[in-house]
Short mmCIF file of C-alpha atoms in Angstrom, two decimals:
data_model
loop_
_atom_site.label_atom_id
_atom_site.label_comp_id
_atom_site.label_asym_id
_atom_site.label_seq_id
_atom_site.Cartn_x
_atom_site.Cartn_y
_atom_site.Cartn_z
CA UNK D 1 9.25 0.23 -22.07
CA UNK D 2 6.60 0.23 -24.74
CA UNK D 3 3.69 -2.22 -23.09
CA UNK D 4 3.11 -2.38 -19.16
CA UNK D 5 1.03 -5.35 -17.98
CA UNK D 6 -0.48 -3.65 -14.43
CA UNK D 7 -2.68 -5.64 -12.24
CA UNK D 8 -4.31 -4.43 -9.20
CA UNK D 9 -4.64 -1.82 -12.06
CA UNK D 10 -7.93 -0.70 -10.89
CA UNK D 11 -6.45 -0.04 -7.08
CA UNK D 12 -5.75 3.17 -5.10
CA UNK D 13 -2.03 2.91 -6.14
CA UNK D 14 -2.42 0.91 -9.22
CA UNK D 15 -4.31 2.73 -10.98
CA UNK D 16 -2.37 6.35 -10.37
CA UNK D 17 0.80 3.83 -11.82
CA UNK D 18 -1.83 3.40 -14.73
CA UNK D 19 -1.76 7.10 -15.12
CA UNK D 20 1.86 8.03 -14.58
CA UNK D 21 2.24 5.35 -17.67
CA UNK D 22 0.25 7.10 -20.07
CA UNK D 23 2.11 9.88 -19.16
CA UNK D 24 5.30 8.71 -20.27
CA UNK D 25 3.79 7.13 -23.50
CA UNK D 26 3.29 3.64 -22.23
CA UNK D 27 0.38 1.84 -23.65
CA UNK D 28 -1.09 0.05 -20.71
CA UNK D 29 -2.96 -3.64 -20.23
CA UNK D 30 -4.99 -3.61 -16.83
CA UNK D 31 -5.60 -7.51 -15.34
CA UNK D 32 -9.40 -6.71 -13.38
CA UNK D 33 -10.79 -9.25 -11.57
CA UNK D 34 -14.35 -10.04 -12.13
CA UNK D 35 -16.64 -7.59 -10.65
CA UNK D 36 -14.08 -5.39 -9.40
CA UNK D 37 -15.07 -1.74 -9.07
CA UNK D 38 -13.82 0.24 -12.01
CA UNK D 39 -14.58 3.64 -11.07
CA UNK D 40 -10.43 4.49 -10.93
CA UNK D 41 -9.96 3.63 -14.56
CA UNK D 42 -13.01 5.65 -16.28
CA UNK D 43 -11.84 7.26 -19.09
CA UNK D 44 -8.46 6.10 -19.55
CA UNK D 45 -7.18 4.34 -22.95
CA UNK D 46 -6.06 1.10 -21.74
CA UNK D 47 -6.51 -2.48 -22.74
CA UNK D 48 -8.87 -4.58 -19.95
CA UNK D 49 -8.19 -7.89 -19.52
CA UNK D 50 -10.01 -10.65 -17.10
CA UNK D 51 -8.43 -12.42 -15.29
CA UNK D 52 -7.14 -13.56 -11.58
CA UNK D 53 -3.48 -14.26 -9.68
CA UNK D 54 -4.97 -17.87 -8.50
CA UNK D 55 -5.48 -18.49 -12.37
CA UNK D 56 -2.51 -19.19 -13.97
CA UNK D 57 -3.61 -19.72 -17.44
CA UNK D 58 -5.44 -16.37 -17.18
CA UNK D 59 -1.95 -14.90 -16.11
CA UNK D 60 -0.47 -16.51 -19.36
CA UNK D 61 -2.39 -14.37 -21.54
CA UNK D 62 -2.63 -11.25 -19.91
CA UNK D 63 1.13 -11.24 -19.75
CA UNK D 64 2.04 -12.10 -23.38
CA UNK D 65 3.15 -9.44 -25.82
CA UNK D 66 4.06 -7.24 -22.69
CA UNK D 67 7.96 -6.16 -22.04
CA UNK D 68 7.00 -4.77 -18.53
CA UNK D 69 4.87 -5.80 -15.51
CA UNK D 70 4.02 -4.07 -12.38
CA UNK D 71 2.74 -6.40 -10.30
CA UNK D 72 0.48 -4.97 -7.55
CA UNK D 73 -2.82 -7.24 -6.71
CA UNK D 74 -2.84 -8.18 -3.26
CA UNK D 75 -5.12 -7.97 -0.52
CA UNK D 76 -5.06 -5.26 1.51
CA UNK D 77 -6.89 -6.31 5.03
CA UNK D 78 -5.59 -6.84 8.53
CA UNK D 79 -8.63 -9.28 9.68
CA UNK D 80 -10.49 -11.81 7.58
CA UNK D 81 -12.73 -14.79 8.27
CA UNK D 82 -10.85 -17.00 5.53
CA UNK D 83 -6.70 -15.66 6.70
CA UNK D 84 -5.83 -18.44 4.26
CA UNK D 85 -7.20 -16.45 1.34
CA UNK D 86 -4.71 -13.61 2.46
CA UNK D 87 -2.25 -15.96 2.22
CA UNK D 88 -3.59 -17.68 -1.69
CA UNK D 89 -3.36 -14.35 -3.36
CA UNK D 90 -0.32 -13.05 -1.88
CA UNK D 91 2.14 -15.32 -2.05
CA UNK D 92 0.55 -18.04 -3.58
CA UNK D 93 -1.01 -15.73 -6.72
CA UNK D 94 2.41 -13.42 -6.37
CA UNK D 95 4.16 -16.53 -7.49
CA UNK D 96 2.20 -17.16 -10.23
CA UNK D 97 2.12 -13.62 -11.70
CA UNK D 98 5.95 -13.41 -11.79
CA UNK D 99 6.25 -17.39 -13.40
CA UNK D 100 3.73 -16.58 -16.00
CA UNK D 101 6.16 -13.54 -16.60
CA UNK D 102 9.20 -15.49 -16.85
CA UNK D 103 7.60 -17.77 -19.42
CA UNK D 104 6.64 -14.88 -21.37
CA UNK D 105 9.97 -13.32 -20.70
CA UNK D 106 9.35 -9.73 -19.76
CA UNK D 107 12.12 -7.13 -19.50
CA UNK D 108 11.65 -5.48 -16.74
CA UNK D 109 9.30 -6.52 -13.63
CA UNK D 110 8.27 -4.12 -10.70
CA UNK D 111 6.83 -6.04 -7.62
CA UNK D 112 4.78 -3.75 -5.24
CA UNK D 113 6.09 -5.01 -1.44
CA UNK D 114 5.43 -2.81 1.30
CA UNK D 115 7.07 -0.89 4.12
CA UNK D 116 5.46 -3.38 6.40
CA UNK D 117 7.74 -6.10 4.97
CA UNK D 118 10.58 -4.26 6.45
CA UNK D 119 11.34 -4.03 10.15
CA UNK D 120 11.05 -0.83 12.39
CA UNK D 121 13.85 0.30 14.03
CA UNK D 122 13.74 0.97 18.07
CA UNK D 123 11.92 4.16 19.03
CA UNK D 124 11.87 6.88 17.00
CA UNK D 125 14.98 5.58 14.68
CA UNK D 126 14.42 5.59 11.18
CA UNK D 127 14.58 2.25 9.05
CA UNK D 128 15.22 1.70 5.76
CA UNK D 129 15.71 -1.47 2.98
CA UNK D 130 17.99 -3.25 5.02
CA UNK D 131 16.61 -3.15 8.41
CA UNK D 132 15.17 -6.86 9.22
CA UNK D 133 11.58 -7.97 9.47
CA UNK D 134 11.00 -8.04 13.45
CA UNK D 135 7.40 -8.49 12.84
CA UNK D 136 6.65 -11.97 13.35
CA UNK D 137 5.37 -11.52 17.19
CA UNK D 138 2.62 -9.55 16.21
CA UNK D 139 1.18 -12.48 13.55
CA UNK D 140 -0.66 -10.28 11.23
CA UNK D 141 -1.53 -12.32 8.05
CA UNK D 142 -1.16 -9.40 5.62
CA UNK D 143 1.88 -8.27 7.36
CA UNK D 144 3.86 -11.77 7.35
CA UNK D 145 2.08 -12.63 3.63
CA UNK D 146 4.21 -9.46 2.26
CA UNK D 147 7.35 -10.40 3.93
CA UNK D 148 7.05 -14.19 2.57
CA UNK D 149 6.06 -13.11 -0.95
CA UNK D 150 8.29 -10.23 -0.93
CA UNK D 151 11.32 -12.82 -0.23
CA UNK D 152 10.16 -15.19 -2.80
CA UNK D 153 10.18 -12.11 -5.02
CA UNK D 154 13.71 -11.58 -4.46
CA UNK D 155 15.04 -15.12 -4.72
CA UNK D 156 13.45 -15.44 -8.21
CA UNK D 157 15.65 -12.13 -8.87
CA UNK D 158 18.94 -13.60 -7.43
CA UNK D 159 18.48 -16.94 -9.87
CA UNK D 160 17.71 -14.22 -13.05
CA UNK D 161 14.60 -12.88 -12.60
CA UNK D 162 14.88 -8.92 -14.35
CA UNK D 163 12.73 -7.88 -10.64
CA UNK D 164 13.20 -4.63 -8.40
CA UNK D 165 10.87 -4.76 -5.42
CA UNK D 166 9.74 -1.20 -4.16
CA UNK D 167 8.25 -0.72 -0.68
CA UNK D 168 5.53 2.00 -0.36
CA UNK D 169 4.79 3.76 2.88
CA UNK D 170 1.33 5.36 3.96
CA UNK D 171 0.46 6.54 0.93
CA UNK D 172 -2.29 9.72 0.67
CA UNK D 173 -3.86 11.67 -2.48
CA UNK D 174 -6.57 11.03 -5.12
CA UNK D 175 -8.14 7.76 -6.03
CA UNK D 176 -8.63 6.22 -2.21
CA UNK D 177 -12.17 4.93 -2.86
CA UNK D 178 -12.62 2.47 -0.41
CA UNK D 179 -10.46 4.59 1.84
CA UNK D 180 -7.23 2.87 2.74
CA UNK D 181 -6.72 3.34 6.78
CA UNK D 182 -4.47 6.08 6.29
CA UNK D 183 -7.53 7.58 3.74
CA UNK D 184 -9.88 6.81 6.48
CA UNK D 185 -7.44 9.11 9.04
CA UNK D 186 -8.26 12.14 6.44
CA UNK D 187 -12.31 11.87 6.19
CA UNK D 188 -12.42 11.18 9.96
CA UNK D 189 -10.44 14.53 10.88
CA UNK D 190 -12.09 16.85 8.18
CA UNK D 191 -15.17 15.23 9.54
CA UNK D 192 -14.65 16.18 12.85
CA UNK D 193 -14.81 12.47 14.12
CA UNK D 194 -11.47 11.91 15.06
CA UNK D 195 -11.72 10.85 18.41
CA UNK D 196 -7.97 11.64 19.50
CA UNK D 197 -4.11 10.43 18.77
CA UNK D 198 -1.60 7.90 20.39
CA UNK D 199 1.83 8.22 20.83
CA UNK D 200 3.17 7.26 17.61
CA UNK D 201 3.84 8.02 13.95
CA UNK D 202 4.07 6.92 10.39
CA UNK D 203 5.88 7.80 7.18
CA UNK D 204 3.58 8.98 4.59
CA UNK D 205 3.84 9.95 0.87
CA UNK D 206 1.91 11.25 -2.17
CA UNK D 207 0.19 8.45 -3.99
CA UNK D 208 1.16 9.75 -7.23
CA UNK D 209 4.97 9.88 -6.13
CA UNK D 210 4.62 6.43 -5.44
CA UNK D 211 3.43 5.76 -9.25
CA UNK D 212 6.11 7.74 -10.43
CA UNK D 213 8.53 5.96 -8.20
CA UNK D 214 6.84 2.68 -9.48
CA UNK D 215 8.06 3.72 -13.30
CA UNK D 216 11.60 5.53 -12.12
CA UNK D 217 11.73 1.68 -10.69
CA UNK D 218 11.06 0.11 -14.00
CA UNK D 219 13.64 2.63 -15.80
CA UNK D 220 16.29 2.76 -13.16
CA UNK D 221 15.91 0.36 -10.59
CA UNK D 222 18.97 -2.43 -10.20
CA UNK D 223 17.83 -6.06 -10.49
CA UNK D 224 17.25 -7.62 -6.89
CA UNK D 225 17.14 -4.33 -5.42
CA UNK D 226 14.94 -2.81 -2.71
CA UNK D 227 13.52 0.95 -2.90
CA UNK D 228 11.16 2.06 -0.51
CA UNK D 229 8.86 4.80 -1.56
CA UNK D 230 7.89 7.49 1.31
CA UNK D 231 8.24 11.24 2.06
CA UNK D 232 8.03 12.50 5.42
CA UNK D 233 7.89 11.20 9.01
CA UNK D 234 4.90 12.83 11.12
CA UNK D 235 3.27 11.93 14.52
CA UNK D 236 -0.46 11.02 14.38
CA UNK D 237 -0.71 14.58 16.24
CA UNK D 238 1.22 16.43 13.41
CA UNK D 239 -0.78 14.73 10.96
CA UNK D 240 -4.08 15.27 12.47
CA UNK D 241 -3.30 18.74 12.85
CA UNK D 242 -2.19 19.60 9.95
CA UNK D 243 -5.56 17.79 8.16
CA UNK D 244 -7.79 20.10 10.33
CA UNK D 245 -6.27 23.27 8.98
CA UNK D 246 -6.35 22.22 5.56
CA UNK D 247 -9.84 21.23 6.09
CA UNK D 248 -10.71 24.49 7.66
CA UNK D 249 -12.18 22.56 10.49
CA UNK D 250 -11.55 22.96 14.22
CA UNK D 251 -10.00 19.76 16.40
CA UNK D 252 -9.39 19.57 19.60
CA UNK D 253 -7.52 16.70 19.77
CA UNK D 254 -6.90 14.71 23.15
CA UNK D 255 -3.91 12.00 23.69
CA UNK D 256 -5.23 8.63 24.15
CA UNK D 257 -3.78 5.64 25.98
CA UNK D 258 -2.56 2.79 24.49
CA UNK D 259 -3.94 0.38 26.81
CA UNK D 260 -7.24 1.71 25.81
CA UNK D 261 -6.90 1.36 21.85
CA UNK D 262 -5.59 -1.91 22.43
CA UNK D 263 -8.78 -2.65 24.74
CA UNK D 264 -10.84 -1.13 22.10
CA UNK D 265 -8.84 -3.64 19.42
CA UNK D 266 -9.39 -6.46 21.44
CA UNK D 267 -13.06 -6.37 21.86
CA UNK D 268 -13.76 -5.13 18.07
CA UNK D 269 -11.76 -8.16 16.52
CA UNK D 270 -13.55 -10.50 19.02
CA UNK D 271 -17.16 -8.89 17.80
CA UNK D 272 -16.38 -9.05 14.48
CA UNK D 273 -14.62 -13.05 14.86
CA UNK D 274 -17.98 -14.23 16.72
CA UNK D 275 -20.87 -11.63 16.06
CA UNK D 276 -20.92 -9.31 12.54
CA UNK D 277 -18.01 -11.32 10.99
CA UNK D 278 -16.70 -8.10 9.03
CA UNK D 279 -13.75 -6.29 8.85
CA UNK D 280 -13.42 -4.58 12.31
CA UNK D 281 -12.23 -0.56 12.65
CA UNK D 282 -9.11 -1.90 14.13
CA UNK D 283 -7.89 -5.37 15.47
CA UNK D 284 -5.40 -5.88 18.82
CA UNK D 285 -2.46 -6.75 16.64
CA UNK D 286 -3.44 -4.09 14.43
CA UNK D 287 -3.99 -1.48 17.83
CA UNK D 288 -0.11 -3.28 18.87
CA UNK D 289 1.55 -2.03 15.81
CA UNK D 290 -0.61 1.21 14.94
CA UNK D 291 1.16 2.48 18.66
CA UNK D 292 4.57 2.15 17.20
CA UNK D 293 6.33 4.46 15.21
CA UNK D 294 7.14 3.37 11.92
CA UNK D 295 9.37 5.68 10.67
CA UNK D 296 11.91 4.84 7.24
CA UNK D 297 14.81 6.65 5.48
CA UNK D 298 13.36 6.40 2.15
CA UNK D 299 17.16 8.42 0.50
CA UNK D 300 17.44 5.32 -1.55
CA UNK D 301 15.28 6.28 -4.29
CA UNK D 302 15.71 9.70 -4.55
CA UNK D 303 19.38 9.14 -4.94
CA UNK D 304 19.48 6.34 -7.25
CA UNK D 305 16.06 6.87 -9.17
CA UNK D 306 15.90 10.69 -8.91
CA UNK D 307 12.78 10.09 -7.59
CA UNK D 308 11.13 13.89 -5.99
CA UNK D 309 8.31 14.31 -3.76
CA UNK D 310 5.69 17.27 -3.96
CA UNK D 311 4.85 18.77 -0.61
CA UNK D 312 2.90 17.50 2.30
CA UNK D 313 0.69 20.20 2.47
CA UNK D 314 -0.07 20.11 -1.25
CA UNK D 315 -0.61 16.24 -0.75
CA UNK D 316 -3.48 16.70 1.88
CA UNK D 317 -5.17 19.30 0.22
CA UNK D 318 -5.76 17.40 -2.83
CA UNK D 319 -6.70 14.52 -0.33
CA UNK D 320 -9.35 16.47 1.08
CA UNK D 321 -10.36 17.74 -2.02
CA UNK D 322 -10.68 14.06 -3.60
CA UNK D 323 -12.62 12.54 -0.01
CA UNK D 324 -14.61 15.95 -0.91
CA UNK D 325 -15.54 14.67 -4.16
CA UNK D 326 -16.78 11.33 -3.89
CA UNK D 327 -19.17 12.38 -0.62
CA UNK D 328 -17.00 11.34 1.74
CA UNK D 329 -16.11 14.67 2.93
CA UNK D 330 -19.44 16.93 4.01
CA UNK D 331 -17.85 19.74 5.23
#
């Protein structure tokens, strides 16, 4: 691996793959879409290219002279006015990305999927890369658009296609500037806002464990393989907790019931569909799932990739820290 193309290069996880490149040597071309905020790549020597997933001749050029691409633009959003355009850049501009690097013919190509395009298993069971997508009840665009692109990903692979598809959890650490939701969790705690926890629980990881996982992928991944890319299983309780002492704040937090989060989902995606129309805090699909626990075995990279994880604790401190440093933090 000599030259990465990276888009979504400018992105809470792209951009710490950016770094974890350098590291090893790499030199790096970043695809940024115009007028994207590039406050995650100050200061880094990489080449910047324009260009967009829904333009394939841009895709052409960025790609060209590059033996390695980690593809990783998508949108992130669980409500939109347009769903359609969730649907263009994911699957639609996925597709394009991963043609453009066939025609160029790249060595080695890393898709970025996601652990929600894998199914939970019952309760508190663990998943893990072979557990089917159940979530088609629930009919959450960005949910079903990284399923569908994450298959089309893998049948390019099985007709020759040099792809391995890694799935990311709930990822945590430096470089969450919008924040992500699991960010969001973080400032709201340290803040003292967090108004209390549900019955459920997620599977979160160190951001920059997921870059290094990302280029472990590239190195050691087998063609047409899955790899998700997550450390620990906590409850929303555990995790809350443990932000709070980190944070050196005091929570006392209360248990909420569902019914009422999915109330509160309800009448916030209905406001924002008919009244503000912007993102809302939380939609009723998004309340549905949020109240599940979406726990994975995530052995399979560790074990094939060697991929290690640093510790929980030392992943929410530097959390805090970075929330701290961009103002997002006041205490």
């Amino acid at each position: 691996m000599k030259k990465a193309l990276v888009t979504g290069a400018a992105g809470f996880i792209g951009s710490n793959v950016v770094r974890e490149l350098l590291r090893e040597g790499v030199e790096v071309r970043a695809l940024i879409r115009a007028g994207e905020n590039l406050r995650n790549l100050d200061g880094l020597d990489v080449e910047r290219v324009e260009g967009d997933v829904l333009d394939p001749d841009s895709l052409r050029g960025a790609v060209r002279g590059c033996d390695t691409l980690f593809h990783l633009a998508a949108i992130y959003k669980f409500w939109s006015e347009n769903p359609r355009e969730i649907y263009e850049v994911n699957i639609r501009g996925g597709n394009h990305m991963l043609l453009a690097a066939r025609e160029a013919g790249v060595e080695k190509i890393v898709y970025t999927s996601s652990m929600a395009a894998i199914g939970l298993a019952p309760g508190k069971q663990s998943g893990n890369e072979d557990t089917a997508f159940n979530m088609f009840r629930y009919k959450i665009d960005y949910i079903l658009t990284k399923y569908i692109s994450e298959m089309n990903a893998l049948d390019m692979a099985r007709f020759g296609l040099p792809l391995v598809v890694v799935n990311p959890t709930v990822p945590l650490g430096p470089g969450d500037i919008v924040p992500t939701p699991s960010g969001k969790l973080v400032v709201d705690v340290a803040n003292g806002k967090f108004p209390g926890y549900i019955d459920a629980g997620i599977t979160v990881v160190d951001v920059r464990d997921v870059a290094r996982g990302h280029v472990l992928a590239a190195q050691k991944g087998r063609i047409g393989e899955k790899y998700l890319l997550g450390r620990q299983t906590v409850t929303f309780k555990e995790m809350a907790d443990l932000v709070a002492r980190v944070a050196g704040v005091k929570l006392r937090l209360v248990k909420l019931p569902k019914a009422a989060m999915f109330a509160y989902g309800w009448a916030a995606e209905r406001a924002a569909d008919r009244y503000t129309h912007k993102e809302p805090v939380l939609t009723y699909a998004g309340a549905r799932t949020a109240s599940l626990y979406a726990y994975y075995d995530c052995s399979k990279a560790p074990k094939e990739l060697g991929l290690t994880f640093r510790p929980l604790e030392e992943t929410v401190r530097d959390s805090v820290a970075w929330f701290r440093e961009i103002g997002l933090i006041r205490t």
